[in-house]
Amino acid sequence: MRIGIDLGGTKIEALAMDEHGEELTRHRVDTPRDDYDGTIAAMVGLVKLLESKTGRMGSVGAGIPGSISEKTGLVKNANSTWLNGRPLDKDLSSALGREVRIANDANCLAVSESTDGAAAGKRVVFGVILGTGCGGGVAIEGRVHAGPNGTGGEWGHNPLPWPTDEENPGPLCYCGKRGCMEMWVSGTGLARDYREMTGQQKTAREVIAAFEAGESEGVAAVDRLEDRLARGLATVINILDPDVFVLGGGLSLTKHLYESLPQRLPKFVFGGEVDTPILQAKFGDSSGVRGAAWLWPLAR
Ligand SMILES: [Zn+2]
């Protein structure tokens, strides 16, 4: 049995699945925010609960909104900031009495979708989470490609490419730099852009609803979002040229992206030739928790 844990900023979800990837049971609890020991205890409690429900022991993988530094063994880059500077994998492994694998949540999306999701059978998969923030991750042959710095796929903190005068230098990001992709192509970024352009306050979901209703300001906001997303994805093609993009997170539910992005990409990709499929994550919100479980891959 494999257990995957998705450690989010508001919820911790855990899933147990059998050797074929069939779900056995799942459970979620609120994240003890700003409480590191409480977060460990909640994760341990979820594993124990799933094991008592199924009567089986499982391997444990966890997806986190950050990564473990190779150099220090400590969490870095987590927007759930109480995890930063903590040896989460070691603490969780010792609390559970077994080795726990931890990866960035966008890497988990890429692993999940490349194992048995929308990108099954593709060799190099670039996963993008368009949620409250914006993350990216790479899976190669179903395994995480984190790289020696643990930053493989961290596309959300590259600057928006080919910025217009109005987009330059761009809003200040929590990472300390300006104009990061995350500030533009995320739920938060869409809402901010809409507010700045129209003077009206709407959530990302409301902006998407306005777009779908054909309201001109909503249409213009989604047009800007799609153009920025295309520019960002074009740079990924120019560097990595993945076999497929898989989009997850709340904004990935916007069907229009999948018609529009392939038409917009050639303008930005070197040489103008683009055949890269852009697909919606098959497992939706469950991709993170499934990918965490698949961190213990099948023997192959
Ligand atoms: Zn940033």
Short mmCIF file of N, CA, C and O and ligand atoms in Angstrom, two decimals, residues 156-157 173 175 180, ligand 1:
data_model
loop_
_atom_site.label_atom_id
_atom_site.label_comp_id
_atom_site.label_asym_id
_atom_site.label_seq_id
_atom_site.Cartn_x
_atom_site.Cartn_y
_atom_site.Cartn_z
N GLY A 156 7.66 29.64 -11.27
CA GLY A 156 6.84 30.73 -10.72
C GLY A 156 7.67 31.93 -10.28
O GLY A 156 7.13 33.02 -10.13
N HIS A 157 8.96 31.71 -10.06
CA HIS A 157 9.79 32.83 -9.61
C HIS A 157 10.84 33.23 -10.64
O HIS A 157 11.84 33.87 -10.32
N CYS A 173 7.17 40.49 -5.23
CA CYS A 173 6.80 39.12 -4.83
C CYS A 173 7.29 38.85 -3.40
O CYS A 173 8.26 39.47 -2.96
N CYS A 175 9.06 36.56 -2.52
CA CYS A 175 10.44 36.04 -2.57
C CYS A 175 11.46 37.17 -2.58
O CYS A 175 12.66 36.93 -2.51
N CYS A 180 7.70 38.40 -10.73
CA CYS A 180 7.71 36.94 -10.86
C CYS A 180 6.44 36.45 -11.57
O CYS A 180 5.37 37.04 -11.40
ZN ZN B 1 8.97 35.49 -6.57
#
